Amino acid sequence: NKGEKALIPFESERKYSLAICKIENKLKVFIKGEPKTIRSFCNKILIKNKLVNFSNYDHSFTNTFEKVTNLGERPIAFAFKELDPNIYPLNFEFNLENLEFGMNEFIMVGLISLDDPPKKDIHIQIMKLKETGVSMVMITGDNLNTARVLANKINFIQSNQNATLITGRDFNRALITQNFELLNLEFRINKSIF
């Protein structure tokens, strides 16, 4: 993209993407991703074109985040910070492994939510699999509230069912440590693959 100096793509382990861009002869860092992760980088929030301390809006931010995840929507937060031109001139070469400027003092500018509906007729396919006795596992990169709502929508779990939901990160950790109790599953894994 025009003006883009560096880019770190989204990865589920990191939970955000980052772009360093030249705008009006200054370098700015833009981040977007999982709201709680983005929140951890911010000390200010832009409210009606005024910068205010984020701590004054933590409760509102948390309520909004929970509200959209409880609807089964996927929230995404956006933030930026301007880099000091005396330290980071326009020709500065960034080390994206180090991020010299630090992942702090960002300004939160927005929170959106996306409705990512399940595939058509997926609930029918799930019912057919359940009828055959197949054990099914749902592994998600979404927020667990979002995943629970979607699992209910597609009849993966029933609303009154006490299901164990885990993130993809926890699933990978359980596989690496061979802590299968965490997964709450009954299956055998060929240990020679580890």
Tab-separated table of N, CA, C and O in Angstrom, residues 2 5 23 31-32 38 42 47 56 59 72 82 92 126 135-136 139 142 146 157-158 170 175 181 186 190:
chain	number	residue	atom	x	y	z
A	2	LYS	N	0.370	2.294	-0.594
A	2	LYS	CA	1.108	3.545	-0.657
A	2	LYS	C	1.343	4.081	0.753
A	2	LYS	O	0.428	4.172	1.564
A	5	LYS	N	5.354	1.392	5.350
A	5	LYS	CA	6.777	1.144	5.554
A	5	LYS	C	7.046	-0.277	6.014
A	5	LYS	O	8.073	-0.846	5.689
A	23	ILE	N	2.369	9.115	6.963
A	23	ILE	CA	1.181	9.951	6.776
A	23	ILE	C	1.563	11.384	7.133
A	23	ILE	O	2.045	11.642	8.251
A	31	ILE	N	-2.524	-0.571	14.684
A	31	ILE	CA	-2.730	-1.965	15.069
A	31	ILE	C	-4.222	-2.269	15.076
A	31	ILE	O	-5.051	-1.390	15.318
A	32	LYS	N	-4.537	-3.526	14.778
A	32	LYS	CA	-5.923	-3.981	14.879
A	32	LYS	C	-5.886	-5.437	15.307
A	32	LYS	O	-4.946	-6.173	15.006
A	38	ILE	N	-5.427	-5.473	22.160
A	38	ILE	CA	-5.224	-4.086	21.738
A	38	ILE	C	-5.358	-3.149	22.942
A	38	ILE	O	-4.564	-2.222	23.115
A	42	CYS	N	-2.868	0.238	24.997
A	42	CYS	CA	-3.391	1.612	24.959
A	42	CYS	C	-3.425	2.256	26.335
A	42	CYS	O	-3.800	1.627	27.322
A	47	ILE	N	-12.297	9.981	22.246
A	47	ILE	CA	-13.732	10.116	22.465
A	47	ILE	C	-14.158	11.492	21.957
A	47	ILE	O	-13.694	12.512	22.462
A	56	ASN	N	-10.558	5.608	32.386
A	56	ASN	CA	-11.891	6.157	32.640
A	56	ASN	C	-12.978	5.414	31.865
A	56	ASN	O	-14.156	5.562	32.156
A	59	HIS	N	-14.595	0.186	32.037
A	59	HIS	CA	-15.866	-0.495	32.302
A	59	HIS	C	-16.750	-0.500	31.054
A	59	HIS	O	-17.319	-1.530	30.678
A	72	GLY	N	-22.637	-13.337	19.582
A	72	GLY	CA	-21.985	-14.221	18.626
A	72	GLY	C	-21.209	-13.472	17.562
A	72	GLY	O	-20.838	-14.039	16.536
A	82	GLU	N	1.624	7.860	17.019
A	82	GLU	CA	2.511	8.617	16.152
A	82	GLU	C	3.925	8.492	16.700
A	82	GLU	O	4.136	8.609	17.904
A	92	PHE	N	13.702	5.556	8.434
A	92	PHE	CA	14.096	4.603	9.492
A	92	PHE	C	13.818	3.174	9.049
A	92	PHE	O	12.760	2.883	8.483
A	126	ILE	N	-24.131	-31.313	11.162
A	126	ILE	CA	-23.765	-31.646	12.546
A	126	ILE	C	-24.739	-32.673	13.113
A	126	ILE	O	-24.326	-33.635	13.763
A	135	SER	N	-17.593	-38.492	17.654
A	135	SER	CA	-17.231	-37.476	18.645
A	135	SER	C	-16.745	-36.247	17.907
A	135	SER	O	-15.880	-36.336	17.040
A	136	MET	N	-17.299	-35.116	18.256
A	136	MET	CA	-16.928	-33.877	17.577
A	136	MET	C	-16.295	-32.922	18.570
A	136	MET	O	-16.649	-32.901	19.741
A	139	ILE	N	-12.849	-26.340	17.903
A	139	ILE	CA	-11.662	-25.581	18.293
A	139	ILE	C	-11.788	-24.231	17.626
A	139	ILE	O	-12.027	-24.145	16.423
A	142	ASP	N	-11.846	-17.777	17.977
A	142	ASP	CA	-12.722	-16.700	18.435
A	142	ASP	C	-12.694	-16.584	19.947
A	142	ASP	O	-12.246	-17.474	20.655
A	146	THR	N	-18.205	-15.770	21.940
A	146	THR	CA	-18.621	-15.830	20.535
A	146	THR	C	-18.763	-17.279	20.097
A	146	THR	O	-19.760	-17.654	19.470
A	157	ILE	N	-23.747	-27.588	20.300
A	157	ILE	CA	-24.112	-27.840	21.693
A	157	ILE	C	-25.511	-27.290	21.898
A	157	ILE	O	-25.964	-26.430	21.146
A	158	GLN	N	-26.188	-27.781	22.895
A	158	GLN	CA	-27.505	-27.259	23.249
A	158	GLN	C	-27.310	-26.195	24.319
A	158	GLN	O	-26.361	-26.253	25.093
A	170	ASP	N	-5.076	-23.058	23.584
A	170	ASP	CA	-5.113	-24.055	24.664
A	170	ASP	C	-5.073	-25.475	24.107
A	170	ASP	O	-4.467	-26.365	24.703
A	175	LEU	N	-1.908	-30.439	23.415
A	175	LEU	CA	-1.252	-31.447	22.580
A	175	LEU	C	0.242	-31.512	22.859
A	175	LEU	O	0.821	-32.593	22.964
A	181	GLU	N	-6.479	-34.356	29.596
A	181	GLU	CA	-7.611	-34.103	30.503
A	181	GLU	C	-8.170	-32.707	30.255
A	181	GLU	O	-9.369	-32.476	30.365
A	186	GLU	N	-12.460	-38.173	24.864
A	186	GLU	CA	-12.129	-39.581	24.934
A	186	GLU	C	-11.616	-40.000	23.569
A	186	GLU	O	-12.383	-40.218	22.648
A	190	ASN	N	-1.702	-41.429	18.772
A	190	ASN	CA	-0.482	-42.188	18.581
A	190	ASN	C	0.678	-41.318	19.078
A	190	ASN	O	1.034	-40.319	18.473
